[in-house]
Amino acid sequence: MTAGPTTPAHPAGPTNPPLTRKARRRNRIIAVIGLTSVWVLLWGTFTWANLISGLVLSVVLLAVFPLPPVTFAGRIRPVPLARFWVRFLRDLVVASVQIARLAVRFGHPPLSAIIAVPLRVNTDLNLTLTAEALSLVPGSLIIEADRATGTLYVHVIGIRDRAEVERFRQGVLDLEARIVAAIGSPDELRRVTQPDPAGPPEPAHPEGAPR
């Protein structure tokens, strides 16, 4: 089952302006913190060894494989950031239980779907953070990220009908909104909180895909 629009629901944002030396230094620090957080999450436990090894690995990765410049125009908001982590940890537990049930359930194997989700904030940082958060939750895996349109293509297990497709897509948009609320700029926050005047996009079915 493949579902979702194949064209962007929102126009791509303007090209990022050249970064100043101070902005590049700040972005490197943010990148190190982000990579280290992902490393600790992948291990599943917080220890000093995991933290230090994550910091060292992040610095080495950024030195050997420098990332393209990413503009961080937002600011960190502690309360929304705490809400994001609480909800993220809850989603981890719930998704793990659901996958365990699917693994031991008798009968037909669970259906899966590839769902296209156009994000409302088309920036490299938002695309990366949303994709990482989705991939860390059991049952969902990013198979492609279209940087030009800001669209994530997610493989999801346990999808049975169109209603669940739309429910999952809305869940991704809610995840994006929580990330933007935690670290986004005021303009990005408006984009995820104000409804789209054009209305929701009409799903498009690729040729040969089940409807």
PDB file of C-alpha atoms in Angstrom:
ATOM      1  CA  MET A   1       0.000   0.000   0.000  1.00  0.00           C
ATOM      2  CA  THR A   2       1.416   3.346  -0.968  1.00  0.00           C
ATOM      3  CA  ALA A   3      -0.348   6.532  -0.037  1.00  0.00           C
ATOM      4  CA  GLY A   4       0.303  10.228  -0.021  1.00  0.00           C
ATOM      5  CA  PRO A   5       0.865  13.185  -2.305  1.00  0.00           C
ATOM      6  CA  THR A   6       3.734  12.993  -4.727  1.00  0.00           C
ATOM      7  CA  THR A   7       3.935  16.764  -5.124  1.00  0.00           C
ATOM      8  CA  PRO A   8       4.719  19.243  -2.335  1.00  0.00           C
ATOM      9  CA  ALA A   9       1.736  20.735  -0.522  1.00  0.00           C
ATOM     10  CA  HIS A  10       3.730  23.840   0.288  1.00  0.00           C
ATOM     11  CA  PRO A  11       6.315  25.727  -1.762  1.00  0.00           C
ATOM     12  CA  ALA A  12       9.911  25.319  -0.780  1.00  0.00           C
ATOM     13  CA  GLY A  13      11.306  28.045   1.397  1.00  0.00           C
ATOM     14  CA  PRO A  14      13.932  30.531   0.314  1.00  0.00           C
ATOM     15  CA  THR A  15      17.557  29.522   0.025  1.00  0.00           C
ATOM     16  CA  ASN A  16      19.464  29.884   3.278  1.00  0.00           C
ATOM     17  CA  PRO A  17      21.634  33.033   3.399  1.00  0.00           C
ATOM     18  CA  PRO A  18      25.427  32.685   3.912  1.00  0.00           C
ATOM     19  CA  LEU A  19      26.291  31.911   7.514  1.00  0.00           C
ATOM     20  CA  THR A  20      28.529  34.087   9.656  1.00  0.00           C
ATOM     21  CA  ARG A  21      31.475  32.611  11.553  1.00  0.00           C
ATOM     22  CA  LYS A  22      29.553  32.870  14.824  1.00  0.00           C
ATOM     23  CA  ALA A  23      26.522  31.142  13.295  1.00  0.00           C
ATOM     24  CA  ARG A  24      28.684  28.320  11.910  1.00  0.00           C
ATOM     25  CA  ARG A  25      30.261  27.769  15.340  1.00  0.00           C
ATOM     26  CA  ARG A  26      26.849  27.713  17.002  1.00  0.00           C
ATOM     27  CA  ASN A  27      25.501  25.264  14.419  1.00  0.00           C
ATOM     28  CA  ARG A  28      28.466  22.941  14.936  1.00  0.00           C
ATOM     29  CA  ILE A  29      27.752  22.887  18.670  1.00  0.00           C
ATOM     30  CA  ILE A  30      24.095  22.131  17.999  1.00  0.00           C
ATOM     31  CA  ALA A  31      25.087  19.378  15.548  1.00  0.00           C
ATOM     32  CA  VAL A  32      27.385  17.787  18.144  1.00  0.00           C
ATOM     33  CA  ILE A  33      24.618  17.883  20.765  1.00  0.00           C
ATOM     34  CA  GLY A  34      22.118  16.402  18.310  1.00  0.00           C
ATOM     35  CA  LEU A  35      24.405  13.597  17.144  1.00  0.00           C
ATOM     36  CA  THR A  36      25.387  12.759  20.709  1.00  0.00           C
ATOM     37  CA  SER A  37      21.720  12.601  21.755  1.00  0.00           C
ATOM     38  CA  VAL A  38      20.945  10.210  18.907  1.00  0.00           C
ATOM     39  CA  TRP A  39      23.959   8.045  19.870  1.00  0.00           C
ATOM     40  CA  VAL A  40      22.770   7.774  23.488  1.00  0.00           C
ATOM     41  CA  LEU A  41      19.203   7.007  22.370  1.00  0.00           C
ATOM     42  CA  LEU A  42      20.424   4.259  20.055  1.00  0.00           C
ATOM     43  CA  TRP A  43      22.239   2.608  22.982  1.00  0.00           C
ATOM     44  CA  GLY A  44      19.060   2.858  25.049  1.00  0.00           C
ATOM     45  CA  THR A  45      20.789   3.759  28.324  1.00  0.00           C
ATOM     46  CA  PHE A  46      22.439   6.919  29.601  1.00  0.00           C
ATOM     47  CA  THR A  47      25.955   6.322  30.926  1.00  0.00           C
ATOM     48  CA  TRP A  48      29.050   8.487  31.054  1.00  0.00           C
ATOM     49  CA  ALA A  49      30.755   6.084  28.655  1.00  0.00           C
ATOM     50  CA  ASN A  50      27.939   6.452  26.112  1.00  0.00           C
ATOM     51  CA  LEU A  51      27.933  10.239  26.522  1.00  0.00           C
ATOM     52  CA  ILE A  52      31.707  10.650  26.131  1.00  0.00           C
ATOM     53  CA  SER A  53      31.939   8.195  23.222  1.00  0.00           C
ATOM     54  CA  GLY A  54      29.024   9.979  21.534  1.00  0.00           C
ATOM     55  CA  LEU A  55      30.746  13.354  21.904  1.00  0.00           C
ATOM     56  CA  VAL A  56      34.021  12.002  20.499  1.00  0.00           C
ATOM     57  CA  LEU A  57      32.271  10.236  17.620  1.00  0.00           C
ATOM     58  CA  SER A  58      30.237  13.357  16.786  1.00  0.00           C
ATOM     59  CA  VAL A  59      33.337  15.566  16.640  1.00  0.00           C
ATOM     60  CA  VAL A  60      35.163  13.041  14.444  1.00  0.00           C
ATOM     61  CA  LEU A  61      32.198  12.656  12.096  1.00  0.00           C
ATOM     62  CA  LEU A  62      31.808  16.420  11.680  1.00  0.00           C
ATOM     63  CA  ALA A  63      35.544  16.774  11.037  1.00  0.00           C
ATOM     64  CA  VAL A  64      35.813  13.929   8.521  1.00  0.00           C
ATOM     65  CA  PHE A  65      32.377  14.318   6.914  1.00  0.00           C
ATOM     66  CA  PRO A  66      31.466  18.003   7.276  1.00  0.00           C
ATOM     67  CA  LEU A  67      27.752  18.641   7.001  1.00  0.00           C
ATOM     68  CA  PRO A  68      26.328  21.266   4.643  1.00  0.00           C
ATOM     69  CA  PRO A  69      25.615  24.583   6.395  1.00  0.00           C
ATOM     70  CA  VAL A  70      22.303  24.469   8.234  1.00  0.00           C
ATOM     71  CA  THR A  71      20.746  27.688   9.489  1.00  0.00           C
ATOM     72  CA  PHE A  72      19.319  27.507  13.002  1.00  0.00           C
ATOM     73  CA  ALA A  73      17.026  30.523  13.155  1.00  0.00           C
ATOM     74  CA  GLY A  74      14.990  29.449  16.161  1.00  0.00           C
ATOM     75  CA  ARG A  75      15.540  29.360  19.889  1.00  0.00           C
ATOM     76  CA  ILE A  76      15.334  26.612  22.473  1.00  0.00           C
ATOM     77  CA  ARG A  77      12.151  26.702  24.588  1.00  0.00           C
ATOM     78  CA  PRO A  78      12.599  24.554  27.723  1.00  0.00           C
ATOM     79  CA  VAL A  79       8.918  23.794  28.436  1.00  0.00           C
ATOM     80  CA  PRO A  80       7.981  22.675  24.866  1.00  0.00           C
ATOM     81  CA  LEU A  81      11.286  20.776  24.720  1.00  0.00           C
ATOM     82  CA  ALA A  82      10.358  18.886  27.894  1.00  0.00           C
ATOM     83  CA  ARG A  83       6.907  18.158  26.445  1.00  0.00           C
ATOM     84  CA  PHE A  84       8.527  16.796  23.303  1.00  0.00           C
ATOM     85  CA  TRP A  85      10.737  14.393  25.271  1.00  0.00           C
ATOM     86  CA  VAL A  86       7.861  13.195  27.461  1.00  0.00           C
ATOM     87  CA  ARG A  87       5.697  12.492  24.436  1.00  0.00           C
ATOM     88  CA  PHE A  88       8.604  10.908  22.543  1.00  0.00           C
ATOM     89  CA  LEU A  89       9.354   8.494  25.402  1.00  0.00           C
ATOM     90  CA  ARG A  90       5.649   7.650  25.640  1.00  0.00           C
ATOM     91  CA  ASP A  91       5.528   6.928  21.903  1.00  0.00           C
ATOM     92  CA  LEU A  92       8.561   4.648  22.256  1.00  0.00           C
ATOM     93  CA  VAL A  93       6.827   2.555  24.905  1.00  0.00           C
ATOM     94  CA  VAL A  94       3.475   2.398  23.103  1.00  0.00           C
ATOM     95  CA  ALA A  95       5.042   1.535  19.741  1.00  0.00           C
ATOM     96  CA  SER A  96       7.215  -1.162  21.326  1.00  0.00           C
ATOM     97  CA  VAL A  97       4.139  -2.806  22.866  1.00  0.00           C
ATOM     98  CA  GLN A  98       2.246  -2.631  19.555  1.00  0.00           C
ATOM     99  CA  ILE A  99       5.125  -4.216  17.629  1.00  0.00           C
ATOM    100  CA  ALA A 100       5.425  -6.955  20.262  1.00  0.00           C
ATOM    101  CA  ARG A 101       1.723  -7.740  19.848  1.00  0.00           C
ATOM    102  CA  LEU A 102       2.089  -7.952  16.077  1.00  0.00           C
ATOM    103  CA  ALA A 103       5.060 -10.299  16.467  1.00  0.00           C
ATOM    104  CA  VAL A 104       3.148 -12.839  18.582  1.00  0.00           C
ATOM    105  CA  ARG A 105      -0.257 -12.526  16.927  1.00  0.00           C
ATOM    106  CA  PHE A 106      -1.425 -15.555  14.968  1.00  0.00           C
ATOM    107  CA  GLY A 107      -3.125 -15.313  11.600  1.00  0.00           C
ATOM    108  CA  HIS A 108      -2.353 -13.115   8.628  1.00  0.00           C
ATOM    109  CA  PRO A 109       0.916 -11.156   8.666  1.00  0.00           C
ATOM    110  CA  PRO A 110       0.533  -7.433   9.390  1.00  0.00           C
ATOM    111  CA  LEU A 111       0.111  -5.114   6.415  1.00  0.00           C
ATOM    112  CA  SER A 112       2.509  -2.271   5.808  1.00  0.00           C
ATOM    113  CA  ALA A 113       2.447   0.946   3.841  1.00  0.00           C
ATOM    114  CA  ILE A 114       4.789   3.577   2.443  1.00  0.00           C
ATOM    115  CA  ILE A 115       3.314   6.946   3.346  1.00  0.00           C
ATOM    116  CA  ALA A 116       4.409  10.297   1.935  1.00  0.00           C
ATOM    117  CA  VAL A 117       4.243  13.161   4.420  1.00  0.00           C
ATOM    118  CA  PRO A 118       5.023  16.707   3.176  1.00  0.00           C
ATOM    119  CA  LEU A 119       6.339  18.714   6.112  1.00  0.00           C
ATOM    120  CA  ARG A 120       5.190  22.285   6.587  1.00  0.00           C
ATOM    121  CA  VAL A 121       8.648  23.631   7.506  1.00  0.00           C
ATOM    122  CA  ASN A 122      10.995  22.774   4.657  1.00  0.00           C
ATOM    123  CA  THR A 123      14.415  23.193   6.238  1.00  0.00           C
ATOM    124  CA  ASP A 124      17.300  20.743   6.483  1.00  0.00           C
ATOM    125  CA  LEU A 125      17.230  20.870  10.279  1.00  0.00           C
ATOM    126  CA  ASN A 126      13.501  20.188  10.593  1.00  0.00           C
ATOM    127  CA  LEU A 127      13.637  17.448   7.968  1.00  0.00           C
ATOM    128  CA  THR A 128      16.535  15.738   9.769  1.00  0.00           C
ATOM    129  CA  LEU A 129      15.110  15.987  13.298  1.00  0.00           C
ATOM    130  CA  THR A 130      11.654  14.772  12.266  1.00  0.00           C
ATOM    131  CA  ALA A 131      13.138  11.881  10.289  1.00  0.00           C
ATOM    132  CA  GLU A 132      15.408  10.876  13.199  1.00  0.00           C
ATOM    133  CA  ALA A 133      12.565  10.974  15.722  1.00  0.00           C
ATOM    134  CA  LEU A 134      10.370   8.849  13.444  1.00  0.00           C
ATOM    135  CA  SER A 135      13.080   6.276  12.766  1.00  0.00           C
ATOM    136  CA  LEU A 136      13.783   5.812  16.479  1.00  0.00           C
ATOM    137  CA  VAL A 137      10.162   4.809  17.150  1.00  0.00           C
ATOM    138  CA  PRO A 138       9.601   1.081  16.464  1.00  0.00           C
ATOM    139  CA  GLY A 139       7.328   0.315  13.526  1.00  0.00           C
ATOM    140  CA  SER A 140       8.279   3.265  11.347  1.00  0.00           C
ATOM    141  CA  LEU A 141      11.351   3.719   9.159  1.00  0.00           C
ATOM    142  CA  ILE A 142      12.348   6.535   6.802  1.00  0.00           C
ATOM    143  CA  ILE A 143      13.112   5.100   3.365  1.00  0.00           C
ATOM    144  CA  GLU A 144      13.546   8.417   1.552  1.00  0.00           C
ATOM    145  CA  ALA A 145      13.649  12.129   2.328  1.00  0.00           C
ATOM    146  CA  ASP A 146      13.015  14.542  -0.541  1.00  0.00           C
ATOM    147  CA  ARG A 147      15.002  17.635   0.372  1.00  0.00           C
ATOM    148  CA  ALA A 148      13.603  19.689  -2.528  1.00  0.00           C
ATOM    149  CA  THR A 149       9.966  19.280  -1.458  1.00  0.00           C
ATOM    150  CA  GLY A 150      10.432  18.599   2.238  1.00  0.00           C
ATOM    151  CA  THR A 151       8.644  15.253   1.961  1.00  0.00           C
ATOM    152  CA  LEU A 152       9.352  12.191   4.086  1.00  0.00           C
ATOM    153  CA  TYR A 153       8.533   8.725   2.768  1.00  0.00           C
ATOM    154  CA  VAL A 154       7.928   6.450   5.743  1.00  0.00           C
ATOM    155  CA  HIS A 155       7.545   2.674   5.806  1.00  0.00           C
ATOM    156  CA  VAL A 156       4.975   1.837   8.487  1.00  0.00           C
ATOM    157  CA  ILE A 157       3.959  -1.577   9.744  1.00  0.00           C
ATOM    158  CA  GLY A 158       0.461  -2.434  10.942  1.00  0.00           C
ATOM    159  CA  ILE A 159      -1.501  -0.158   8.594  1.00  0.00           C
ATOM    160  CA  ARG A 160      -4.888  -1.656   7.695  1.00  0.00           C
ATOM    161  CA  ASP A 161      -6.927   1.026   5.938  1.00  0.00           C
ATOM    162  CA  ARG A 162      -6.995   4.589   4.614  1.00  0.00           C
ATOM    163  CA  ALA A 163      -8.130   5.982   7.967  1.00  0.00           C
ATOM    164  CA  GLU A 164      -4.974   4.660   9.632  1.00  0.00           C
ATOM    165  CA  VAL A 165      -2.866   6.146   6.817  1.00  0.00           C
ATOM    166  CA  GLU A 166      -4.334   9.575   7.482  1.00  0.00           C
ATOM    167  CA  ARG A 167      -4.003   9.087  11.231  1.00  0.00           C
ATOM    168  CA  PHE A 168      -0.317   8.269  10.876  1.00  0.00           C
ATOM    169  CA  ARG A 169       0.264  11.244   8.558  1.00  0.00           C
ATOM    170  CA  GLN A 170      -1.380  13.552  11.094  1.00  0.00           C
ATOM    171  CA  GLY A 171       0.800  12.017  13.803  1.00  0.00           C
ATOM    172  CA  VAL A 172       3.927  12.938  11.823  1.00  0.00           C
ATOM    173  CA  LEU A 173       2.680  16.505  11.436  1.00  0.00           C
ATOM    174  CA  ASP A 174       1.996  16.635  15.184  1.00  0.00           C
ATOM    175  CA  LEU A 175       5.554  15.417  15.795  1.00  0.00           C
ATOM    176  CA  GLU A 176       6.878  18.145  13.502  1.00  0.00           C
ATOM    177  CA  ALA A 177       4.823  20.722  15.421  1.00  0.00           C
ATOM    178  CA  ARG A 178       6.297  19.581  18.750  1.00  0.00           C
ATOM    179  CA  ILE A 179       9.843  19.848  17.366  1.00  0.00           C
ATOM    180  CA  VAL A 180       9.195  23.319  15.957  1.00  0.00           C
ATOM    181  CA  ALA A 181       7.549  24.415  19.217  1.00  0.00           C
ATOM    182  CA  ALA A 182      10.699  23.308  21.061  1.00  0.00           C
ATOM    183  CA  ILE A 183      13.386  24.858  18.846  1.00  0.00           C
ATOM    184  CA  GLY A 184      11.746  26.625  15.880  1.00  0.00           C
ATOM    185  CA  SER A 185      11.610  30.279  14.933  1.00  0.00           C
ATOM    186  CA  PRO A 186       8.430  32.355  15.354  1.00  0.00           C
ATOM    187  CA  ASP A 187       7.786  32.163  11.590  1.00  0.00           C
ATOM    188  CA  GLU A 188       8.173  28.356  11.618  1.00  0.00           C
ATOM    189  CA  LEU A 189       5.880  28.143  14.630  1.00  0.00           C
ATOM    190  CA  ARG A 190       3.192  30.082  12.767  1.00  0.00           C
ATOM    191  CA  ARG A 191       3.474  27.716   9.812  1.00  0.00           C
ATOM    192  CA  VAL A 192       2.753  24.640  11.926  1.00  0.00           C
ATOM    193  CA  THR A 193      -0.005  26.202  14.050  1.00  0.00           C
ATOM    194  CA  GLN A 194      -2.005  28.089  11.429  1.00  0.00           C
ATOM    195  CA  PRO A 195      -4.212  26.006   9.097  1.00  0.00           C
ATOM    196  CA  ASP A 196      -3.309  25.838   5.419  1.00  0.00           C
ATOM    197  CA  PRO A 197      -5.698  28.181   3.534  1.00  0.00           C
ATOM    198  CA  ALA A 198      -5.605  25.823   0.555  1.00  0.00           C
ATOM    199  CA  GLY A 199      -6.949  22.976   2.708  1.00  0.00           C
ATOM    200  CA  PRO A 200      -5.563  19.460   3.014  1.00  0.00           C
ATOM    201  CA  PRO A 201      -3.931  18.047  -0.111  1.00  0.00           C
ATOM    202  CA  GLU A 202      -5.758  15.422  -2.147  1.00  0.00           C
ATOM    203  CA  PRO A 203      -3.880  12.108  -1.937  1.00  0.00           C
ATOM    204  CA  ALA A 204      -2.338  11.000  -5.216  1.00  0.00           C
ATOM    205  CA  HIS A 205      -1.790   7.336  -6.080  1.00  0.00           C
ATOM    206  CA  PRO A 206       1.301   6.366  -8.042  1.00  0.00           C
ATOM    207  CA  GLU A 207       0.625   4.282 -11.112  1.00  0.00           C
ATOM    208  CA  GLY A 208       0.104   0.627 -10.263  1.00  0.00           C
ATOM    209  CA  ALA A 209      -0.270   1.216  -6.522  1.00  0.00           C
ATOM    210  CA  PRO A 210      -3.316  -0.139  -4.646  1.00  0.00           C
ATOM    211  CA  ARG A 211      -5.926   2.482  -3.860  1.00  0.00           C
TER     212      ARG A 211
END
